[in-house]
mmCIF file of C-alpha atoms and ligand atoms in Angstrom:
data_model
loop_
_atom_site.group_PDB
_atom_site.id
_atom_site.type_symbol
_atom_site.label_atom_id
_atom_site.label_comp_id
_atom_site.label_asym_id
_atom_site.label_seq_id
_atom_site.Cartn_x
_atom_site.Cartn_y
_atom_site.Cartn_z
ATOM 1 C CA MET F 194 2.885 -85.723 39.297
ATOM 2 C CA SER F 195 0.541 -84.299 41.912
ATOM 3 C CA ASN F 196 -2.354 -84.500 39.453
ATOM 4 C CA VAL F 197 -1.705 -88.146 38.764
ATOM 5 C CA ILE F 198 -3.653 -90.249 41.273
ATOM 6 C CA VAL F 199 -3.035 -93.985 41.443
ATOM 7 C CA LEU F 200 -5.528 -96.261 43.305
ATOM 8 C CA PRO F 201 -4.019 -97.766 46.445
ATOM 9 C CA GLN F 202 -2.162 -100.878 45.439
ATOM 10 C CA THR F 203 -3.987 -103.234 47.801
ATOM 11 C CA ASN F 204 -3.789 -107.015 47.536
ATOM 12 C CA GLN F 205 -7.409 -106.970 46.320
ATOM 13 C CA LEU F 206 -6.584 -104.579 43.522
ATOM 14 C CA LYS F 207 -3.500 -106.573 42.514
ATOM 15 C CA GLY F 208 -5.671 -109.639 42.349
ATOM 16 C CA LEU F 209 -8.236 -107.940 40.043
ATOM 17 C CA TYR F 210 -5.485 -106.810 37.744
ATOM 18 C CA THR F 211 -3.941 -110.262 37.704
ATOM 19 C CA ILE F 212 -7.229 -111.642 36.300
ATOM 20 C CA ILE F 213 -7.768 -108.942 33.604
ATOM 21 C CA ARG F 214 -4.113 -109.070 32.481
ATOM 22 C CA ASP F 215 -4.153 -112.836 32.048
ATOM 23 C CA ARG F 216 -4.425 -113.822 28.378
ATOM 24 C CA ASN F 217 -6.342 -116.983 29.424
ATOM 25 C CA THR F 218 -9.150 -115.071 31.141
ATOM 26 C CA LYS F 219 -12.448 -115.542 29.403
ATOM 27 C CA ARG F 220 -14.551 -112.577 28.257
ATOM 28 C CA SER F 221 -17.193 -112.877 30.941
ATOM 29 C CA ASP F 222 -14.676 -112.785 33.663
ATOM 30 C CA PHE F 223 -12.718 -109.977 31.971
ATOM 31 C CA ILE F 224 -15.890 -107.857 31.935
ATOM 32 C CA PHE F 225 -16.807 -108.768 35.549
ATOM 33 C CA TYR F 226 -13.380 -107.880 37.047
ATOM 34 C CA ALA F 227 -12.717 -104.886 34.785
ATOM 35 C CA ASP F 228 -16.189 -103.575 35.932
ATOM 36 C CA ARG F 229 -15.049 -103.888 39.534
ATOM 37 C CA ILE F 230 -11.900 -101.821 38.909
ATOM 38 C CA ILE F 231 -13.982 -99.210 37.018
ATOM 39 C CA ARG F 232 -16.185 -98.863 40.047
ATOM 40 C CA LEU F 233 -13.187 -98.134 42.212
ATOM 41 C CA LEU F 234 -11.958 -95.514 39.737
ATOM 42 C CA VAL F 235 -15.291 -93.782 39.683
ATOM 43 C CA GLU F 236 -15.401 -93.766 43.487
ATOM 44 C CA GLU F 237 -11.907 -92.205 43.471
ATOM 45 C CA GLY F 238 -12.961 -89.618 40.956
ATOM 46 C CA LEU F 239 -15.859 -88.670 43.237
ATOM 47 C CA ASN F 240 -13.410 -88.389 46.175
ATOM 48 C CA GLN F 241 -11.577 -85.684 44.140
ATOM 49 C CA LEU F 242 -14.551 -83.286 43.700
ATOM 50 C CA PRO F 243 -14.879 -80.308 45.894
ATOM 51 C CA VAL F 244 -17.613 -80.040 48.551
ATOM 52 C CA GLU F 245 -19.284 -77.193 50.389
ATOM 53 C CA PRO F 246 -20.838 -77.138 53.829
ATOM 54 C CA ALA F 247 -24.420 -78.646 54.093
ATOM 55 C CA PRO F 248 -25.600 -78.636 57.691
ATOM 56 C CA ILE F 249 -28.538 -80.966 58.310
ATOM 57 C CA GLU F 250 -30.696 -81.962 61.277
ATOM 58 C CA THR F 251 -30.688 -85.688 62.254
ATOM 59 C CA PRO F 252 -33.692 -87.624 63.645
ATOM 60 C CA THR F 253 -32.315 -87.040 67.172
ATOM 61 C CA GLY F 254 -32.766 -83.320 66.701
ATOM 62 C CA SER F 255 -29.028 -82.637 66.533
ATOM 63 C CA THR F 256 -27.287 -80.647 63.872
ATOM 64 C CA PHE F 257 -24.683 -82.434 61.730
ATOM 65 C CA SER F 258 -22.048 -80.407 59.839
ATOM 66 C CA GLY F 259 -22.529 -82.283 56.503
ATOM 67 C CA VAL F 260 -21.147 -81.597 53.060
ATOM 68 C CA LYS F 261 -22.468 -81.800 49.531
ATOM 69 C CA PHE F 262 -20.808 -81.654 46.082
ATOM 70 C CA GLN F 263 -20.248 -78.109 44.916
ATOM 71 C CA GLY F 264 -20.894 -78.590 41.230
ATOM 72 C CA LYS F 265 -22.571 -80.798 38.642
ATOM 73 C CA ILE F 266 -20.807 -83.597 36.845
ATOM 74 C CA CYS F 267 -21.080 -85.429 33.547
ATOM 75 C CA GLY F 268 -19.266 -88.334 31.879
ATOM 76 C CA VAL F 269 -17.694 -88.324 28.512
ATOM 77 C CA SER F 270 -16.670 -91.665 27.027
ATOM 78 C CA ILE F 271 -14.050 -92.128 24.276
ATOM 79 C CA MET F 272 -15.672 -94.809 22.058
ATOM 80 C CA ARG F 273 -15.487 -97.647 21.847
ATOM 81 C CA ALA F 274 -13.565 -98.909 24.888
ATOM 82 C CA GLY F 275 -14.623 -95.905 27.066
ATOM 83 C CA GLU F 276 -18.238 -96.914 26.838
ATOM 84 C CA SER F 277 -17.436 -99.872 29.082
ATOM 85 C CA MET F 278 -16.984 -97.300 31.926
ATOM 86 C CA GLU F 279 -20.399 -95.650 31.606
ATOM 87 C CA GLN F 280 -22.236 -98.210 33.667
ATOM 88 C CA GLY F 281 -19.864 -97.857 36.593
ATOM 89 C CA LEU F 282 -20.438 -94.124 36.542
ATOM 90 C CA ARG F 283 -24.217 -94.551 36.332
ATOM 91 C CA GLU F 284 -24.139 -96.880 39.350
ATOM 92 C CA CYS F 285 -22.621 -94.051 41.490
ATOM 93 C CA CYS F 286 -24.361 -91.052 39.926
ATOM 94 C CA ARG F 287 -28.002 -91.637 39.246
ATOM 95 C CA SER F 288 -29.161 -90.315 35.754
ATOM 96 C CA VAL F 289 -25.749 -88.827 35.102
ATOM 97 C CA ARG F 290 -25.484 -87.017 31.729
ATOM 98 C CA ILE F 291 -23.060 -88.789 29.385
ATOM 99 C CA GLY F 292 -21.494 -87.433 26.205
ATOM 100 C CA LYS F 293 -19.568 -89.382 23.533
ATOM 101 C CA ILE F 294 -16.511 -88.754 21.523
ATOM 102 C CA LEU F 295 -15.526 -91.243 18.823
ATOM 103 C CA ILE F 296 -11.776 -91.380 18.466
ATOM 104 C CA GLN F 297 -9.999 -94.361 16.869
ATOM 105 C CA ARG F 298 -6.281 -95.072 16.891
ATOM 106 C CA ASP F 299 -4.906 -95.973 13.463
ATOM 107 C CA GLU F 300 -3.754 -99.563 13.831
ATOM 108 C CA GLU F 301 -0.576 -98.915 11.699
ATOM 109 C CA THR F 302 0.551 -95.512 12.953
ATOM 110 C CA ALA F 303 -1.158 -95.337 16.469
ATOM 111 C CA GLN F 304 -2.256 -91.856 15.518
ATOM 112 C CA PRO F 305 -5.777 -90.907 16.752
ATOM 113 C CA LYS F 306 -8.527 -89.755 14.462
ATOM 114 C CA LEU F 307 -11.548 -87.889 15.583
ATOM 115 C CA PHE F 308 -14.803 -88.985 13.925
ATOM 116 C CA TYR F 309 -17.703 -87.660 16.034
ATOM 117 C CA ASP F 310 -18.662 -85.983 19.245
ATOM 118 C CA LYS F 311 -21.993 -85.358 21.005
ATOM 119 C CA LEU F 312 -21.723 -83.589 24.389
ATOM 120 C CA PRO F 313 -24.161 -82.135 26.936
ATOM 121 C CA ALA F 314 -24.999 -78.524 25.939
ATOM 122 C CA ASP F 315 -24.025 -77.164 29.399
ATOM 123 C CA ILE F 316 -20.808 -79.146 29.612
ATOM 124 C CA ASP F 317 -18.808 -75.979 30.301
ATOM 125 C CA ASN F 318 -20.648 -75.744 33.661
ATOM 126 C CA ARG F 319 -19.835 -79.255 34.746
ATOM 127 C CA TYR F 320 -17.012 -81.366 36.106
ATOM 128 C CA VAL F 321 -16.191 -83.871 33.357
ATOM 129 C CA PHE F 322 -15.221 -87.514 34.035
ATOM 130 C CA LEU F 323 -13.440 -88.458 30.803
ATOM 131 C CA LEU F 324 -13.638 -92.238 30.461
ATOM 132 C CA ASP F 325 -11.228 -94.491 28.523
ATOM 133 C CA PRO F 326 -9.589 -97.568 29.988
ATOM 134 C CA MET F 327 -6.239 -97.242 28.205
ATOM 135 C CA LEU F 328 -3.726 -94.309 28.307
ATOM 136 C CA ALA F 329 -1.018 -95.521 25.937
ATOM 137 C CA THR F 330 0.724 -92.786 23.857
ATOM 138 C CA GLY F 331 -1.858 -90.385 25.174
ATOM 139 C CA GLY F 332 -2.892 -89.199 21.674
ATOM 140 C CA SER F 333 -6.614 -90.250 21.914
ATOM 141 C CA ALA F 334 -7.172 -88.795 25.322
ATOM 142 C CA ALA F 335 -5.336 -85.640 24.491
ATOM 143 C CA MET F 336 -7.521 -85.207 21.419
ATOM 144 C CA ALA F 337 -10.610 -85.670 23.582
ATOM 145 C CA VAL F 338 -9.350 -83.001 26.024
ATOM 146 C CA ASP F 339 -8.796 -80.593 23.105
ATOM 147 C CA VAL F 340 -12.509 -81.105 22.128
ATOM 148 C CA LEU F 341 -13.640 -80.511 25.777
ATOM 149 C CA LYS F 342 -11.580 -77.298 26.002
ATOM 150 C CA GLU F 343 -12.982 -76.018 22.751
ATOM 151 C CA ARG F 344 -16.405 -76.493 24.363
ATOM 152 C CA GLY F 345 -15.339 -74.260 27.215
ATOM 153 C CA VAL F 346 -14.482 -76.901 29.902
ATOM 154 C CA PRO F 347 -11.521 -75.648 31.883
ATOM 155 C CA GLU F 348 -8.667 -78.162 32.466
ATOM 156 C CA GLU F 349 -9.093 -78.146 36.172
ATOM 157 C CA ARG F 350 -12.634 -79.516 35.777
ATOM 158 C CA ILE F 351 -11.538 -82.572 33.816
ATOM 159 C CA LEU F 352 -10.785 -85.848 35.509
ATOM 160 C CA PHE F 353 -9.497 -88.619 33.218
ATOM 161 C CA LEU F 354 -10.278 -92.082 34.526
ATOM 162 C CA ASN F 355 -8.354 -95.047 33.082
ATOM 163 C CA LEU F 356 -7.434 -98.573 34.162
ATOM 164 C CA LEU F 357 -3.902 -98.736 32.781
ATOM 165 C CA ALA F 358 -1.455 -95.943 31.940
ATOM 166 C CA ALA F 359 1.930 -96.013 30.217
ATOM 167 C CA PRO F 360 4.663 -93.561 31.458
ATOM 168 C CA GLU F 361 4.843 -92.053 27.879
ATOM 169 C CA GLY F 362 1.078 -91.207 27.956
ATOM 170 C CA ILE F 363 1.321 -89.756 31.438
ATOM 171 C CA LYS F 364 4.270 -87.568 30.389
ATOM 172 C CA LEU F 365 2.502 -86.247 27.318
ATOM 173 C CA PHE F 366 -0.658 -85.651 29.182
ATOM 174 C CA THR F 367 0.771 -83.930 32.254
ATOM 175 C CA GLU F 368 3.012 -81.653 30.113
ATOM 176 C CA LYS F 369 0.148 -80.668 27.802
ATOM 177 C CA PHE F 370 -2.604 -80.387 30.387
ATOM 178 C CA PRO F 371 -0.977 -79.821 33.850
ATOM 179 C CA GLN F 372 -4.388 -79.051 35.428
ATOM 180 C CA VAL F 373 -6.231 -82.213 34.299
ATOM 181 C CA LYS F 374 -6.428 -84.947 36.989
ATOM 182 C CA ILE F 375 -5.470 -88.421 35.835
ATOM 183 C CA ILE F 376 -6.951 -91.228 38.002
ATOM 184 C CA THR F 377 -5.527 -94.577 37.150
ATOM 185 C CA GLY F 378 -5.418 -98.077 38.622
ATOM 186 C CA ALA F 379 -1.897 -98.992 37.480
ATOM 187 C CA ILE F 380 1.131 -97.456 35.689
ATOM 188 C CA ASP F 381 2.889 -99.954 33.544
ATOM 189 C CA ASP F 382 6.499 -100.225 32.327
ATOM 190 C CA CYS F 383 6.448 -98.848 28.783
ATOM 191 C CA LEU F 384 4.915 -99.102 25.327
ATOM 192 C CA ASP F 385 5.932 -101.914 23.036
ATOM 193 C CA GLU F 386 6.948 -101.541 19.301
ATOM 194 C CA LYS F 387 3.231 -101.556 18.368
ATOM 195 C CA LYS F 388 2.499 -98.813 20.916
ATOM 196 C CA TYR F 389 0.614 -101.214 23.165
ATOM 197 C CA ILE F 390 1.072 -100.908 26.900
ATOM 198 C CA SER F 391 3.536 -103.477 28.350
ATOM 199 C CA PRO F 392 3.054 -105.731 30.237
ATOM 200 C CA GLY F 393 -0.432 -104.405 29.686
ATOM 201 C CA LEU F 394 -3.610 -106.455 29.057
ATOM 202 C CA GLY F 395 -3.883 -106.356 25.263
ATOM 203 C CA ASP F 396 -6.631 -104.640 23.322
ATOM 204 C CA PHE F 397 -9.181 -103.635 25.974
ATOM 205 C CA GLY F 398 -12.077 -102.956 23.533
ATOM 206 C CA ASP F 399 -11.633 -106.308 21.897
ATOM 207 C CA ARG F 400 -11.459 -108.179 25.193
ATOM 208 C CA TYR F 401 -14.456 -106.417 26.627
ATOM 209 C CA TYR F 402 -16.696 -106.402 23.540
ATOM 210 C CA CYS F 403 -15.541 -109.060 21.055
ATOM 211 C CA ILE F 404 -13.185 -111.903 21.922
HETATM 212 C C1 PRP T 511 -7.646 -97.621 22.513
HETATM 213 C C2 PRP T 511 -8.031 -97.112 23.889
HETATM 214 C C3 PRP T 511 -7.758 -95.617 23.802
HETATM 215 C C4 PRP T 511 -6.546 -95.668 22.845
HETATM 216 C C5 PRP T 511 -5.322 -95.452 23.693
HETATM 217 O O1 PRP T 511 -8.731 -97.377 21.624
HETATM 218 O O2 PRP T 511 -9.337 -97.426 24.282
HETATM 219 O O3 PRP T 511 -8.796 -94.929 23.240
HETATM 220 O O4 PRP T 511 -6.473 -96.916 22.161
HETATM 221 O O5 PRP T 511 -4.180 -95.274 22.926
HETATM 222 P P1 PRP T 511 -3.305 -93.956 22.757
HETATM 223 O O6 PRP T 511 -3.162 -93.475 24.129
HETATM 224 O O7 PRP T 511 -2.082 -94.386 22.157
HETATM 225 O O8 PRP T 511 -4.091 -92.963 21.883
HETATM 226 P P2 PRP T 511 -8.806 -97.825 20.037
HETATM 227 O O9 PRP T 511 -8.494 -96.599 19.276
HETATM 228 O O10 PRP T 511 -7.874 -99.048 19.828
HETATM 229 O O11 PRP T 511 -10.321 -98.099 19.861
HETATM 230 P P3 PRP T 511 -11.407 -99.038 20.630
HETATM 231 O O12 PRP T 511 -11.836 -98.248 21.809
HETATM 232 O O13 PRP T 511 -12.398 -99.201 19.615
HETATM 233 O O14 PRP T 511 -10.656 -100.248 21.017
HETATM 234 N N1 URA T 512 -5.315 -99.671 23.300
HETATM 235 C C1 URA T 512 -5.462 -100.834 24.023
HETATM 236 O O1 URA T 512 -6.615 -101.372 24.030
HETATM 237 N N2 URA T 512 -4.386 -101.465 24.565
HETATM 238 C C2 URA T 512 -3.220 -100.873 24.578
HETATM 239 O O2 URA T 512 -2.331 -101.484 25.165
HETATM 240 C C3 URA T 512 -2.986 -99.714 23.872
HETATM 241 C C4 URA T 512 -4.087 -99.093 23.256
#
């Protein structure tokens, strides 16, 4: 599980999750507090990137042994719900390139279906922040990683950011893609009979965009 990174379970984070899990939370609050968690996930993703030495001179004339990121990054959101995470990434990485993959889970079978992708041309030279708030069975995210790998992105340059993960999805993902880093805010108990995360928060896309 060394490639599974869970945000520190601080009281603040527990409070944020309490709000977004609550079925009585109204949409404007759901968006506000989910956005706060997304920001924490993006910051943790950035913590995971390698750096190289970058010595600089300070206004006092001293040299400071600084660092800078080694490579370039981009975001790839799994539509629709993953698009909710784009703004959090933009707030941390000015004018970051963002690609899209449209994958939808069949509501009856929970099987993912790929409809569309549009990715930066040089994605094989970048670290990729894969964005989707929910890792349930893992089928959708695994399909997205297959697309990224077909475009030449090595597993070790993919960081999958999600708000909520089920053990079933983590198992599938870590077995299939041992080099991909998963950065999550919470690991829940299990999937229910409809393959929703339990206790979960319901349908993230509906709560963020519709209801
Ligand atoms: C949700 C979610 C993930 C997927 C997770 O998307 O955003 O993409 O389900 O489930 P899985 O791990 O079992 O594949 P959904 O297909 O419901 O579409 P949406 O983004 O439009 O809500
Ligand atoms: N997609 C969601 O939005 N929620 C779940 O619990 C599972 C898949």
